[in-house]
CSV table of C-alpha atoms and ligand atoms in Angstrom, one decimal:
chain,number,residue,atom,x,y,z
I,51,MET,CA,113.3,72.2,113.8
I,52,ARG,CA,112.9,70.4,110.5
I,53,ILE,CA,111.6,72.2,107.5
I,54,GLU,CA,109.1,70.2,105.5
I,55,ILE,CA,109.3,70.9,101.7
I,56,HIS,CA,106.4,70.7,99.4
I,57,PRO,CA,107.8,71.6,96.0
I,58,VAL,CA,105.7,72.8,93.0
I,59,PRO,CA,105.9,70.2,90.2
I,60,PRO,CA,108.3,71.5,87.5
I,61,GLN,CA,105.5,71.8,84.9
I,62,GLU,CA,103.5,74.0,87.1
I,63,ARG,CA,106.2,76.5,87.9
I,64,LYS,CA,105.8,80.1,86.8
I,65,ALA,CA,107.5,81.8,83.8
I,66,LYS,CA,110.4,84.0,84.9
I,67,PRO,CA,110.3,87.7,84.0
I,68,GLN,CA,112.8,89.1,81.5
I,69,PRO,CA,115.6,91.2,83.1
I,70,SER,CA,114.0,94.4,81.7
I,71,GLU,CA,110.7,93.6,83.4
I,72,LEU,CA,112.1,93.2,86.9
I,73,GLY,CA,111.4,96.5,88.7
I,74,PHE,CA,111.1,96.1,92.5
I,75,GLY,CA,108.8,93.6,94.1
I,76,GLN,CA,106.5,92.9,91.2
I,77,HIS,CA,107.1,89.2,90.6
I,78,PHE,CA,107.1,86.5,93.2
I,79,THR,CA,108.7,83.1,93.0
I,80,ASP,CA,107.2,79.6,93.1
I,81,HIS,CA,107.6,78.9,96.8
I,82,MET,CA,107.4,80.5,100.2
I,83,PHE,CA,108.5,79.6,103.7
I,84,ILE,CA,106.0,79.7,106.5
I,85,MET,CA,105.7,78.7,110.2
I,86,ASP,CA,103.2,79.1,113.0
I,87,TYR,CA,103.5,80.3,116.5
I,88,ILE,CA,101.2,79.7,119.4
I,89,HIS,CA,101.9,80.9,122.9
I,90,ASN,CA,103.1,78.0,125.2
I,91,LYS,CA,104.0,76.0,122.1
I,92,GLY,CA,106.4,78.3,120.3
I,93,TRP,CA,107.3,78.2,116.6
I,94,HIS,CA,106.3,75.0,114.9
I,95,LYS,CA,105.3,73.5,111.5
I,96,ALA,CA,108.1,75.1,109.5
I,97,ARG,CA,107.5,74.4,105.9
I,98,ILE,CA,108.2,75.5,102.3
I,99,VAL,CA,105.0,75.4,100.2
I,100,PRO,CA,103.8,76.7,96.9
I,101,TYR,CA,103.5,80.5,96.9
I,102,GLN,CA,99.9,81.1,97.9
I,103,ALA,CA,97.5,83.4,99.6
I,104,ILE,CA,97.1,83.2,103.3
I,105,THR,CA,93.7,83.3,105.0
I,106,LEU,CA,93.2,85.4,108.1
I,107,ASP,CA,90.3,85.8,110.5
I,108,PRO,CA,88.9,89.3,110.1
I,109,ALA,CA,89.6,89.8,113.8
I,110,ALA,CA,93.3,88.8,113.3
I,111,LEU,CA,95.2,91.3,115.5
I,112,ILE,CA,97.5,92.4,112.6
I,113,LEU,CA,94.5,93.9,110.9
I,114,HIS,CA,93.5,96.1,113.8
I,115,TYR,CA,96.6,97.0,115.9
I,116,ALA,CA,99.4,96.6,113.3
I,117,GLN,CA,101.6,94.0,114.9
I,118,ALA,CA,103.7,93.4,111.8
I,119,VAL,CA,107.5,93.5,111.3
I,120,PHE,CA,109.6,92.5,108.4
I,121,GLU,CA,113.1,92.3,107.0
I,122,GLY,CA,114.8,92.9,103.6
I,123,LEU,CA,117.8,91.1,102.3
I,124,LYS,CA,119.0,89.8,98.9
I,125,ALA,CA,120.5,86.7,97.3
I,126,TYR,CA,123.1,87.5,94.6
I,127,HIS,CA,124.1,85.4,91.6
I,128,GLY,CA,127.9,85.5,91.3
I,129,GLU,CA,129.8,85.2,88.1
I,130,ASP,CA,131.3,82.1,89.6
I,131,GLY,CA,127.9,80.5,89.8
I,132,GLN,CA,127.6,80.8,93.6
I,133,ILE,CA,124.6,82.4,95.3
I,134,ARG,CA,125.5,84.6,98.2
I,135,LEU,CA,123.6,86.3,101.0
I,136,PHE,CA,125.0,89.5,102.5
I,137,ARG,CA,125.3,89.7,106.3
I,138,PRO,CA,122.0,87.8,107.0
I,139,ASP,CA,122.9,87.6,110.7
I,140,MET,CA,122.2,91.3,110.9
I,141,ASN,CA,118.8,90.8,109.5
I,142,ALA,CA,118.1,88.0,112.0
I,143,ARG,CA,119.1,90.2,114.9
I,144,ARG,CA,117.2,93.2,113.7
I,145,LEU,CA,114.1,91.1,113.1
I,146,ASN,CA,114.3,90.1,116.8
I,147,ALA,CA,114.9,93.7,117.9
I,148,SER,CA,111.8,94.8,115.9
I,149,ALA,CA,109.7,91.8,117.3
I,150,GLU,CA,110.7,92.5,120.9
I,151,ARG,CA,109.7,96.2,120.6
I,152,LEU,CA,106.3,95.1,119.3
I,153,CYS,CA,105.8,92.3,121.9
I,154,MET,CA,106.1,89.6,119.2
I,155,PRO,CA,108.0,86.4,119.5
I,156,THR,CA,111.7,86.2,118.5
I,157,ILE,CA,113.2,83.6,116.1
I,158,ASP,CA,116.5,81.8,116.7
I,159,PRO,CA,118.9,83.6,114.4
I,160,GLY,CA,120.5,80.4,113.2
I,161,PHE,CA,117.1,79.0,112.3
I,162,PHE,CA,116.3,82.3,110.5
I,163,ILE,CA,119.4,81.9,108.3
I,164,HIS,CA,118.7,78.2,107.8
I,165,ALA,CA,115.1,79.0,106.6
I,166,VAL,CA,116.3,81.8,104.2
I,167,LYS,CA,119.0,79.4,102.8
I,168,ALA,CA,116.5,76.5,102.3
I,169,LEU,CA,114.1,78.7,100.4
I,170,VAL,CA,116.7,80.4,98.3
I,171,ASP,CA,118.3,77.1,97.5
I,172,LEU,CA,114.9,75.8,96.2
I,173,GLU,CA,114.4,79.0,94.2
I,174,ARG,CA,118.0,79.3,92.9
I,175,ASP,CA,116.8,79.4,89.3
I,176,TRP,CA,114.9,82.6,90.2
I,177,VAL,CA,118.1,84.5,91.3
I,178,PRO,CA,118.6,86.7,88.3
I,179,ARG,CA,121.9,86.8,86.5
I,180,ALA,CA,121.5,90.2,85.0
I,181,GLN,CA,123.9,92.9,86.3
I,182,GLY,CA,122.6,94.7,89.3
I,183,ALA,CA,119.6,92.3,89.7
I,184,SER,CA,119.1,90.0,92.7
I,185,LEU,CA,116.5,88.0,94.5
I,186,TYR,CA,114.9,90.2,97.2
I,187,ILE,CA,114.0,88.2,100.3
I,188,ARG,CA,111.2,89.5,102.5
I,189,PRO,CA,110.8,87.8,105.9
I,190,THR,CA,107.6,89.0,107.6
I,191,MET,CA,105.9,88.3,110.9
I,192,ILE,CA,102.3,89.1,111.6
I,193,ALA,CA,99.9,88.6,114.6
I,194,THR,CA,97.1,86.2,113.6
I,195,GLU,CA,95.2,85.6,116.7
I,196,PRO,CA,91.5,86.7,116.4
I,197,ALA,CA,90.8,89.2,119.2
I,198,LEU,CA,89.9,92.8,119.7
I,199,GLY,CA,91.5,93.6,123.0
I,200,VAL,CA,94.5,95.9,122.7
I,201,ARG,CA,97.2,93.5,123.8
I,202,PRO,CA,100.0,91.4,122.3
I,203,ALA,CA,98.6,88.5,120.2
I,204,LEU,CA,99.1,84.9,121.3
I,205,GLU,CA,99.4,83.6,117.8
I,206,TYR,CA,101.6,84.6,114.9
I,207,LEU,CA,102.7,83.6,111.4
I,208,PHE,CA,106.2,84.1,110.1
I,209,PHE,CA,106.7,83.8,106.3
I,210,ILE,CA,109.4,84.5,103.8
I,211,ILE,CA,108.6,85.4,100.2
I,212,THR,CA,111.1,86.2,97.5
I,213,SER,CA,111.0,88.4,94.4
I,214,PRO,CA,113.5,88.8,91.6
I,215,VAL,CA,114.3,92.6,91.5
I,216,GLY,CA,116.3,95.2,89.5
I,217,ALA,CA,117.0,98.7,90.8
I,218,TYR,CA,114.7,100.1,93.6
I,219,TYR,CA,114.6,103.6,92.1
I,220,LYS,CA,113.8,104.0,88.4
I,221,GLU,CA,117.0,106.1,88.3
I,222,GLY,CA,119.1,103.0,89.0
I,223,PHE,CA,122.6,104.1,90.1
I,224,ASN,CA,121.9,107.7,88.9
I,225,PRO,CA,121.2,110.5,91.4
I,226,VAL,CA,117.8,110.8,92.9
I,227,LYS,CA,116.0,114.0,93.9
I,228,ILE,CA,114.9,114.1,97.6
I,229,MET,CA,112.6,116.4,99.4
I,230,VAL,CA,113.3,117.4,103.0
I,231,THR,CA,110.1,117.6,104.9
I,232,ASP,CA,109.6,119.7,108.0
I,233,ARG,CA,105.8,119.2,107.8
I,234,TYR,CA,105.6,115.5,108.6
I,235,VAL,CA,107.6,113.2,110.9
I,236,ARG,CA,108.3,109.5,110.5
I,237,ALA,CA,109.2,108.5,114.1
I,238,VAL,CA,109.4,110.0,117.6
I,239,PRO,CA,111.9,109.5,120.4
I,240,GLY,CA,110.8,106.5,122.4
I,241,GLY,CA,108.8,105.2,119.5
I,242,ILE,CA,109.3,102.4,116.9
I,243,GLY,CA,111.5,104.3,114.4
I,244,TYR,CA,114.5,101.8,114.9
I,245,THR,CA,112.3,98.8,114.0
I,246,LYS,CA,111.2,97.5,110.7
I,247,ALA,CA,107.6,97.7,111.8
I,248,ALA,CA,105.2,97.8,108.9
I,249,ALA,CA,103.5,100.8,110.6
I,250,ASN,CA,106.6,103.0,110.0
I,251,TYR,CA,106.1,102.6,106.3
I,252,ALA,CA,102.4,103.5,106.5
I,253,ALA,CA,103.4,106.6,108.4
I,254,SER,CA,105.7,107.6,105.6
I,255,LEU,CA,103.3,107.4,102.7
I,256,LYS,CA,101.6,110.8,102.8
I,257,ALA,CA,104.8,112.8,102.7
I,258,ALA,CA,106.3,110.5,100.0
I,259,GLN,CA,103.1,110.9,97.9
I,260,GLU,CA,103.3,114.7,98.2
I,261,ALA,CA,107.0,114.7,97.3
I,262,GLN,CA,106.5,112.5,94.3
I,263,ALA,CA,103.7,114.8,93.0
I,264,GLN,CA,106.4,117.5,92.9
I,265,GLY,CA,108.9,115.4,91.1
I,266,TYR,CA,111.0,114.0,94.1
I,267,SER,CA,111.7,110.3,94.6
I,268,GLN,CA,111.6,110.2,98.3
I,269,VAL,CA,111.5,112.2,101.5
I,270,LEU,CA,114.4,113.0,103.9
I,271,TRP,CA,113.0,113.0,107.4
I,272,LEU,CA,114.0,115.4,110.2
I,273,ASP,CA,113.7,114.7,113.9
I,274,ALA,CA,110.2,115.0,115.5
I,275,ARG,CA,111.1,117.4,118.3
I,276,GLU,CA,112.9,120.2,116.6
I,277,ARG,CA,112.6,119.3,112.9
I,278,ARG,CA,116.2,120.2,112.4
I,279,PHE,CA,118.2,117.0,112.9
I,280,VAL,CA,118.5,114.8,109.8
I,281,GLU,CA,117.2,111.2,110.3
I,282,GLU,CA,116.8,109.0,107.3
I,283,VAL,CA,115.0,108.6,104.0
I,284,GLY,CA,112.7,105.8,105.1
I,285,THR,CA,113.8,103.4,102.4
I,286,MET,CA,117.5,104.2,103.1
I,287,ASN,CA,119.9,105.7,105.6
I,288,ILE,CA,121.7,108.9,104.5
I,289,PHE,CA,125.4,109.9,104.3
I,290,PHE,CA,127.0,113.3,103.8
I,291,HIS,CA,130.5,113.5,102.4
I,292,PHE,CA,132.1,116.7,103.6
I,293,LYS,CA,135.6,117.7,102.6
I,294,ASP,CA,137.0,116.6,106.0
I,295,ALA,CA,134.6,113.8,107.1
I,296,LEU,CA,131.9,111.3,106.1
I,297,VAL,CA,128.9,112.0,108.4
I,298,THR,CA,125.7,110.0,109.0
I,299,PRO,CA,123.1,110.5,111.7
I,300,ALA,CA,123.8,108.6,114.9
I,301,LEU,CA,121.4,105.7,115.7
I,302,SER,CA,119.2,107.8,118.0
I,303,GLY,CA,116.4,105.3,118.4
I,304,SER,CA,114.3,106.8,115.7
I,305,ILE,CA,116.5,105.6,112.8
I,306,LEU,CA,116.7,102.2,111.2
I,307,PRO,CA,120.1,100.5,111.8
I,308,GLY,CA,120.8,99.6,108.2
I,309,VAL,CA,123.0,96.7,107.1
I,310,THR,CA,124.4,98.8,104.2
I,311,ARG,CA,124.8,101.8,106.6
I,312,ASP,CA,126.9,99.6,108.9
I,313,SER,CA,129.0,98.3,106.0
I,314,VAL,CA,129.7,101.7,104.6
I,315,ILE,CA,130.9,102.9,108.0
I,316,GLN,CA,133.2,99.9,108.4
I,317,LEU,CA,134.6,100.3,104.9
I,318,ALA,CA,135.1,104.1,105.3
I,319,ARG,CA,137.1,103.4,108.5
I,320,GLU,CA,139.2,100.8,106.8
I,321,TRP,CA,139.9,103.3,104.0
I,322,ASP,CA,141.1,105.8,106.5
I,323,LEU,CA,138.2,108.1,105.9
I,324,GLU,CA,136.9,110.0,109.0
I,325,ALA,CA,133.5,108.4,109.5
I,326,GLN,CA,131.3,110.2,112.0
I,327,GLU,CA,128.0,108.9,113.5
I,328,ARG,CA,126.6,112.0,115.1
I,329,PRO,CA,123.6,114.4,115.1
I,330,ILE,CA,123.6,116.6,112.0
I,331,THR,CA,121.2,119.4,111.3
I,332,ILE,CA,119.7,120.3,108.0
I,333,GLU,CA,121.3,123.8,108.4
I,334,GLU,CA,124.7,122.2,108.5
I,335,VAL,CA,123.9,120.3,105.3
I,336,ILE,CA,122.7,123.4,103.5
I,337,GLU,CA,125.7,125.5,104.7
I,338,GLY,CA,128.0,122.8,103.5
I,339,LEU,CA,126.4,122.9,100.1
I,340,GLU,CA,126.4,126.7,99.9
I,341,GLU,CA,130.1,126.9,101.0
I,342,GLY,CA,131.2,124.0,98.7
I,343,ARG,CA,132.3,121.8,101.6
I,344,LEU,CA,129.7,119.2,101.1
I,345,LEU,CA,130.9,117.1,98.2
I,346,GLU,CA,128.4,114.2,98.0
I,347,VAL,CA,125.2,113.0,99.5
I,348,PHE,CA,124.1,109.4,99.1
I,349,GLY,CA,121.6,106.9,100.6
I,350,THR,CA,122.3,103.3,101.6
I,351,GLY,CA,119.8,100.4,101.9
I,352,THR,CA,119.4,96.8,100.9
I,353,ALA,CA,116.8,97.6,98.3
I,354,ALA,CA,118.5,100.9,97.1
I,355,VAL,CA,122.2,99.7,97.6
I,356,ILE,CA,124.0,103.0,97.3
I,357,SER,CA,121.8,105.8,95.9
I,358,PRO,CA,123.5,109.1,95.0
I,359,VAL,CA,121.4,112.2,95.8
I,360,GLY,CA,121.6,114.8,93.1
I,361,VAL,CA,119.1,117.4,94.5
I,362,LEU,CA,117.9,118.2,98.0
I,363,HIS,CA,114.8,120.3,98.2
I,364,TYR,CA,114.4,122.3,101.5
I,365,LYS,CA,112.1,125.3,102.2
I,366,GLU,CA,111.1,126.0,98.6
I,367,ARG,CA,114.6,125.7,97.3
I,368,ASP,CA,116.4,123.0,95.3
I,369,TYR,CA,120.1,122.5,96.2
I,370,THR,CA,122.1,120.7,93.6
I,371,ILE,CA,124.8,118.3,94.8
I,372,ASN,CA,128.0,117.5,92.8
I,373,GLN,CA,126.3,119.1,89.7
I,374,GLY,CA,123.6,116.4,90.0
I,375,GLU,CA,126.2,113.7,89.1
I,376,THR,CA,127.1,110.5,90.9
I,377,GLY,CA,130.2,111.2,93.0
I,378,PRO,CA,133.4,109.2,93.2
I,379,LEU,CA,132.9,108.1,96.8
I,380,ALA,CA,129.4,106.8,96.2
I,381,ARG,CA,130.7,104.9,93.3
I,382,ARG,CA,133.6,103.5,95.3
I,383,PHE,CA,131.2,102.2,98.0
I,384,PHE,CA,128.8,100.9,95.4
I,385,GLU,CA,131.6,99.0,93.6
I,386,GLU,CA,133.1,97.6,96.7
I,387,ILE,CA,129.8,96.5,98.3
I,388,THR,CA,128.3,95.0,95.1
I,389,GLY,CA,131.7,93.4,94.3
I,390,ILE,CA,131.6,91.6,97.6
I,391,GLN,CA,127.9,90.7,97.1
I,392,TYR,CA,128.5,89.3,93.6
I,393,GLY,CA,131.8,87.6,94.5
I,394,THR,CA,134.0,89.7,92.2
I,395,ARG,CA,135.8,91.3,95.2
I,396,PRO,CA,137.3,89.4,98.1
I,397,ASP,CA,135.1,89.0,101.2
I,398,THR,CA,137.8,89.6,103.8
I,399,ARG,CA,135.2,90.3,106.6
I,400,GLY,CA,133.1,87.2,106.4
I,401,TRP,CA,130.1,89.2,105.3
I,402,THR,CA,128.8,86.7,102.7
I,403,VAL,CA,127.0,83.4,103.3
I,404,THR,CA,127.0,81.0,100.4
I,405,VAL,CA,123.7,79.1,99.6
I,406,GLU,CA,124.6,75.5,98.7
Q,917,COI,C1,115.1,97.4,102.2
Q,917,COI,O1,116.0,98.1,101.8
Q,917,COI,O2,115.2,96.2,102.2
Q,917,COI,C2,113.9,97.9,102.6
Q,917,COI,O3,113.2,97.3,103.3
Q,917,COI,C3,113.4,99.3,102.2
Q,917,COI,C4,112.1,99.3,101.5
Q,917,COI,C5,112.0,98.7,100.2
Q,917,COI,C6,111.0,99.0,102.4
């Protein structure tokens, strides 16, 4: 399918934010990608247009029954002037896995990457050059058909917006404080926890708000059945570096299969670290901390990259990890992964895709 391009005239383009103003997802670029889907016709009318509001019928199914899925990836401005994407094939596949679970149409992965590249190419001046900054890319699919019956929609919109960003957490690469909740759950077995459904994020807000009111950045979720097995943070997957192994919860169906998570596991194995994907209880984590066997905890995510955890709060107690400092393993992953993303370290695994 051809992508029609309707560029914004140069004199009408927006002013770009200063590096210090970036934050996360607060500024949007000049253009967006958009295409339509109708049952029996498939995806059509792929176009890049000026960034603009979309109009929806008040009966659009997205507004009533939450058929919405999204992705998150970034474009990085290398010191060599190249703009790179990191493993966009994984985002394409995960988008389709999410869409299938919510009875939404899939998108050809090759076309998905083509659309991302076409948009980023047009917005290349928006990819920040400041250290640690990037252009966050948010592909999103929503059900647009006006109807009130509870059933899969017959019409959809897929769009991609982009936003120049700095660090996701105000702490940057410094350790964050995380609250373990055994009061709320994010996802249940058989549910949609492994998808990037918008509804998963709505389900997480209450616990995050309560945690933030007590001074914690985010929530660490436990499993819905026993409230013992560690799952994820919601905006990132979680890793525990014990003296003898690096452990992360196995993909049980209620955890998001993160791109950075997968990259950390692959790198750990190449570095001859024992990387285990398995069920891990919060008791094992706390015991490891109390006995000095748990050296580091860190989260992984596209938005968060590698985010060291300095404090875990569980059952009225704060447990400090690595004296609240960023640990050497988190730093090593951070440097390797960002090095590949920004082109300062060799990409020997074919993880990056250049936008040209
Ligand atoms: C990401 O890491 O890209 C995410 O989607 C997490 C969050 C900002 C929703």
